[in-house]
Amino acid sequence: DGGITQSPKYLFRKEGQNVTLSCEQNLNHDAMYWYRQDPGQGLRLIYYSQIVNDFQKGDIAEGYSVSREKKESFPLTVTSAQKNPTAFYLCASSRGQGGTGELFFGEGSRLTVL
Amino acid sequence: AQSVTQPDIHITVSEGASLELRCNYSYGATPYLFWYVQSPGQGLQLLLKYFSGDTLVQGIKGFEAEFKRSQSSFNLRKPSVHWSDAAEYFCAVVGSGTYKYIFGTGTRLKVLA
């Protein structure tokens, strides 16, 4: 079955460490996204990528980095510069041009900073 | 500014009762509209979407939503709620040709047996 796979599901990090969250899709979608979810704040866009080797900052990109070397993969690195990284992170994808389809979501990764 | 408002943070209904979750949006043009559902610790699942045409759209799990342009609303309804509907519900919009989907802050639904 096609879908989006995020790993790990749970991740613990010490302050000052970088961590990378994996996101892989086999839906053949061009666009991929990373969202951060905090209680009571809905979903906030971190980065998105319309096509391989291209990505744009979302609303809260500071302290995060991404790469898009393959169509299927869009990893997110949470750097030590992110002041408050404890959150639930969701990866999504969509087909076609922007705004023409719904988002398909992975199961999420919960990051906790100790 | 573009925004989505879900005025109800929490809603509690009895099993078998009807449900309406409110969603209002502010957008320059008519956006595409979505409702998603999220169970605790899980990703979001699409319930339904509106792109154009008939303003009453049917979705999965017996949900429907009505787009009202004059009120900038896209409220979600279900005639009879089941205990398994307890979850968090998100309304979202996106403009044609853009990649910035805007989400509301969600409504958490509790269902009483």
Tab-separated table of C-alpha atoms in Angstrom:
chain	number	residue	atom	x	y	z
A	1	ASP	CA	0.000	0.000	0.000
A	2	GLY	CA	1.165	3.504	-0.787
A	3	GLY	CA	1.767	5.886	2.009
A	4	ILE	CA	4.120	8.000	4.051
A	5	THR	CA	6.494	6.465	6.563
A	6	GLN	CA	7.984	8.524	9.356
A	7	SER	CA	10.689	7.311	11.683
A	8	PRO	CA	11.398	7.134	14.483
A	9	LYS	CA	7.980	7.382	16.119
A	10	TYR	CA	9.530	8.512	19.408
A	11	LEU	CA	12.853	10.268	19.840
A	12	PHE	CA	14.624	11.650	22.859
A	13	ARG	CA	17.372	14.188	22.580
A	14	LYS	CA	19.694	15.951	24.938
A	15	GLU	CA	19.983	19.694	24.674
A	16	GLY	CA	22.624	20.737	22.165
A	17	GLN	CA	22.230	17.693	19.939
A	18	ASN	CA	21.013	17.681	16.358
A	19	VAL	CA	18.482	15.021	15.389
A	20	THR	CA	17.134	13.942	12.012
A	21	LEU	CA	13.594	12.771	11.395
A	22	SER	CA	13.012	10.563	8.401
A	23	CYS	CA	10.112	10.849	5.963
A	24	GLU	CA	9.681	8.521	2.994
A	25	GLN	CA	6.736	8.350	0.585
A	26	ASN	CA	5.870	5.892	-2.159
A	27	LEU	CA	2.903	7.840	-3.515
A	28	ASN	CA	4.935	9.391	-6.340
A	29	HIS	CA	3.972	12.837	-5.055
A	30	ASP	CA	6.005	15.844	-6.097
A	31	ALA	CA	5.381	18.024	-3.053
A	32	MET	CA	6.376	17.214	0.509
A	33	TYR	CA	5.942	19.126	3.748
A	34	TRP	CA	6.998	19.203	7.378
A	35	TYR	CA	4.634	20.468	10.060
A	36	ARG	CA	5.066	20.978	13.757
A	37	GLN	CA	2.111	20.358	16.069
A	38	ASP	CA	1.845	21.741	19.587
A	39	PRO	CA	-1.233	21.447	21.794
A	40	GLY	CA	-3.789	24.132	21.009
A	41	GLN	CA	-1.806	25.569	18.090
A	42	GLY	CA	-2.849	23.453	15.157
A	43	LEU	CA	-0.241	22.637	12.535
A	44	ARG	CA	2.502	25.068	11.630
A	45	LEU	CA	4.520	24.738	8.436
A	46	ILE	CA	8.276	24.318	8.861
A	47	TYR	CA	9.464	23.616	5.307
A	48	TYR	CA	8.004	22.431	2.060
A	49	SER	CA	9.431	21.129	-1.192
A	50	GLN	CA	7.728	21.332	-4.553
A	51	ILE	CA	10.287	19.261	-6.413
A	52	VAL	CA	13.580	17.449	-5.985
A	53	ASN	CA	16.530	19.673	-5.027
A	54	ASP	CA	14.249	22.564	-4.146
A	55	PHE	CA	12.622	23.587	-0.870
A	56	GLN	CA	11.201	26.702	0.784
A	57	LYS	CA	10.919	27.930	4.329
A	58	GLY	CA	7.567	27.861	5.977
A	59	ASP	CA	6.369	29.942	8.893
A	60	ILE	CA	8.673	28.520	11.569
A	61	ALA	CA	11.854	27.401	9.762
A	62	GLU	CA	14.361	28.801	12.263
A	63	GLY	CA	16.370	26.044	13.893
A	64	TYR	CA	15.404	23.437	11.292
A	65	SER	CA	16.969	22.229	8.050
A	66	VAL	CA	15.831	19.890	5.257
A	67	SER	CA	17.082	18.275	2.081
A	68	ARG	CA	15.313	16.844	-0.949
A	69	GLU	CA	17.805	14.728	-2.870
A	70	LYS	CA	15.233	12.133	-3.911
A	71	LYS	CA	11.582	12.442	-4.785
A	72	GLU	CA	10.673	9.859	-2.148
A	73	SER	CA	12.571	11.346	0.763
A	74	PHE	CA	12.377	14.599	2.738
A	75	PRO	CA	14.333	14.361	6.015
A	76	LEU	CA	14.083	17.074	8.667
A	77	THR	CA	16.975	17.972	10.956
A	78	VAL	CA	16.166	19.667	14.218
A	79	THR	CA	19.289	21.581	15.124
A	80	SER	CA	20.571	22.769	18.462
A	81	ALA	CA	19.530	26.270	17.400
A	82	GLN	CA	15.862	25.359	17.795
A	83	LYS	CA	14.956	26.842	21.166
A	84	ASN	CA	11.970	24.657	21.992
A	85	PRO	CA	12.086	21.486	19.897
A	86	THR	CA	9.842	19.259	21.999
A	87	ALA	CA	6.811	18.687	19.762
A	88	PHE	CA	4.977	16.305	17.476
A	89	TYR	CA	6.285	16.452	13.897
A	90	LEU	CA	4.201	15.507	10.901
A	91	CYS	CA	5.366	14.876	7.356
A	92	ALA	CA	2.924	15.172	4.462
A	93	SER	CA	2.846	15.010	0.702
A	94	SER	CA	0.547	16.125	-2.097
A	95	ARG	CA	0.382	15.406	-5.818
A	96	GLY	CA	0.278	17.860	-8.612
A	97	GLN	CA	0.747	21.558	-8.483
A	98	GLY	CA	0.287	23.493	-5.295
A	99	GLY	CA	-3.167	23.735	-3.826
A	100	THR	CA	-4.749	21.223	-6.171
A	101	GLY	CA	-4.980	18.281	-3.853
A	102	GLU	CA	-5.249	17.173	-0.309
A	103	LEU	CA	-2.348	16.455	1.987
A	104	PHE	CA	-1.489	12.866	2.877
A	105	PHE	CA	0.099	12.528	6.312
A	106	GLY	CA	2.491	10.163	7.993
A	107	GLU	CA	1.920	8.867	11.507
A	108	GLY	CA	4.155	11.473	13.081
A	109	SER	CA	7.323	11.584	15.173
A	110	ARG	CA	7.319	12.778	18.760
A	111	LEU	CA	10.527	14.502	19.807
A	112	THR	CA	11.287	15.104	23.463
A	113	VAL	CA	14.258	17.117	24.632
A	114	LEU	CA	15.581	15.988	27.982
B	1	ALA	CA	-4.446	38.017	6.740
B	2	GLN	CA	-5.312	34.484	5.755
B	3	SER	CA	-6.624	32.447	8.633
B	4	VAL	CA	-8.850	29.598	9.726
B	5	THR	CA	-10.889	29.795	12.914
B	6	GLN	CA	-12.383	26.890	14.755
B	7	PRO	CA	-14.211	28.623	17.599
B	8	ASP	CA	-14.851	25.515	19.685
B	9	ILE	CA	-11.786	24.038	21.380
B	10	HIS	CA	-13.746	21.210	22.997
B	11	ILE	CA	-17.157	19.730	22.218
B	12	THR	CA	-18.909	16.952	24.126
B	13	VAL	CA	-21.884	15.092	22.675
B	14	SER	CA	-23.758	11.948	23.597
B	15	GLU	CA	-23.507	8.918	21.367
B	16	GLY	CA	-26.288	9.022	18.803
B	17	ALA	CA	-26.648	12.803	18.955
B	18	SER	CA	-26.014	15.055	15.984
B	19	LEU	CA	-22.796	17.002	15.617
B	20	GLU	CA	-21.752	20.256	14.023
B	21	LEU	CA	-18.187	21.551	14.132
B	22	ARG	CA	-17.662	25.115	13.017
B	23	CYS	CA	-15.008	26.448	10.683
B	24	ASN	CA	-14.641	30.010	9.425
B	25	TYR	CA	-11.929	31.213	7.126
B	26	SER	CA	-10.465	34.454	5.926
B	27	TYR	CA	-8.962	34.284	2.455
B	28	GLY	CA	-8.614	36.603	-0.525
B	29	ALA	CA	-10.224	34.255	-3.004
B	30	THR	CA	-12.289	31.141	-2.582
B	31	PRO	CA	-9.834	28.567	-1.330
B	32	TYR	CA	-9.957	24.830	-1.417
B	33	LEU	CA	-11.309	23.530	1.889
B	34	PHE	CA	-10.649	20.389	3.889
B	35	TRP	CA	-11.609	18.624	7.076
B	36	TYR	CA	-9.163	16.212	8.705
B	37	VAL	CA	-9.462	13.959	11.747
B	38	GLN	CA	-6.652	12.978	14.107
B	39	SER	CA	-6.657	10.257	16.737
B	40	PRO	CA	-4.231	10.703	19.651
B	41	GLY	CA	-0.612	10.206	18.630
B	42	GLN	CA	-1.517	9.618	15.001
B	43	GLY	CA	-1.327	11.467	11.720
B	44	LEU	CA	-4.219	13.283	10.083
B	45	GLN	CA	-6.775	11.542	7.906
B	46	LEU	CA	-8.822	13.365	5.296
B	47	LEU	CA	-12.574	13.343	5.961
B	48	LEU	CA	-13.698	15.430	3.003
B	49	LYS	CA	-12.756	18.263	0.697
B	50	TYR	CA	-14.376	21.037	-1.308
B	51	PHE	CA	-12.868	22.341	-4.506
B	52	SER	CA	-15.882	23.557	-6.499
B	53	GLY	CA	-19.408	22.609	-7.528
B	54	ASP	CA	-22.037	21.348	-5.117
B	55	THR	CA	-21.595	23.166	-1.829
B	56	LEU	CA	-22.666	20.157	0.228
B	57	VAL	CA	-19.925	17.557	0.190
B	58	GLN	CA	-20.003	14.036	1.532
B	59	GLY	CA	-17.039	12.415	3.177
B	60	ILE	CA	-16.002	9.239	4.867
B	61	LYS	CA	-17.445	7.855	8.103
B	62	GLY	CA	-20.828	9.508	7.478
B	63	PHE	CA	-19.553	13.087	7.689
B	64	GLU	CA	-20.667	15.944	5.473
B	65	ALA	CA	-19.792	19.623	5.218
B	66	GLU	CA	-21.446	22.637	3.679
B	67	PHE	CA	-19.562	25.485	2.055
B	68	LYS	CA	-21.235	28.861	2.539
B	69	ARG	CA	-19.423	31.534	0.610
B	70	SER	CA	-21.435	34.405	2.087
B	71	GLN	CA	-20.492	33.357	5.600
B	72	SER	CA	-16.944	32.179	4.785
B	73	SER	CA	-17.797	28.970	6.574
B	74	PHE	CA	-17.277	25.271	6.024
B	75	ASN	CA	-18.992	23.507	8.915
B	76	LEU	CA	-18.711	19.769	9.447
B	77	ARG	CA	-21.787	17.736	10.377
B	78	LYS	CA	-22.765	14.218	11.278
B	79	PRO	CA	-26.360	13.150	11.984
B	80	SER	CA	-25.531	10.515	14.603
B	81	VAL	CA	-22.208	10.366	16.414
B	82	HIS	CA	-20.520	7.073	17.295
B	83	TRP	CA	-18.132	6.576	20.209
B	84	SER	CA	-15.335	5.945	17.691
B	85	ASP	CA	-15.710	9.524	16.402
B	86	ALA	CA	-13.958	10.845	19.497
B	87	ALA	CA	-10.863	12.566	18.116
B	88	GLU	CA	-9.538	15.973	17.150
B	89	TYR	CA	-10.849	17.628	14.010
B	90	PHE	CA	-9.009	20.159	11.900
B	91	CYS	CA	-10.302	22.480	9.216
B	92	ALA	CA	-7.796	23.604	6.571
B	93	VAL	CA	-7.677	25.818	3.495
B	94	VAL	CA	-5.283	26.330	0.618
B	95	GLY	CA	-5.285	28.686	-2.324
B	96	SER	CA	-5.044	27.416	-5.862
B	97	GLY	CA	-1.422	27.380	-6.994
B	98	THR	CA	-0.003	27.794	-3.496
B	99	TYR	CA	1.598	25.293	-1.172
B	100	LYS	CA	0.715	26.926	2.123
B	101	TYR	CA	-2.127	24.986	3.652
B	102	ILE	CA	-3.533	26.892	6.630
B	103	PHE	CA	-4.924	24.878	9.523
B	104	GLY	CA	-7.294	25.811	12.304
B	105	THR	CA	-6.323	25.077	15.885
B	106	GLY	CA	-8.607	22.067	16.043
B	107	THR	CA	-11.723	20.955	17.915
B	108	ARG	CA	-11.465	18.042	20.302
B	109	LEU	CA	-14.595	15.902	20.316
B	110	LYS	CA	-15.593	13.815	23.304
B	111	VAL	CA	-18.420	11.301	22.977
B	112	LEU	CA	-20.395	10.198	26.003
B	113	ALA	CA	-21.755	6.651	26.089
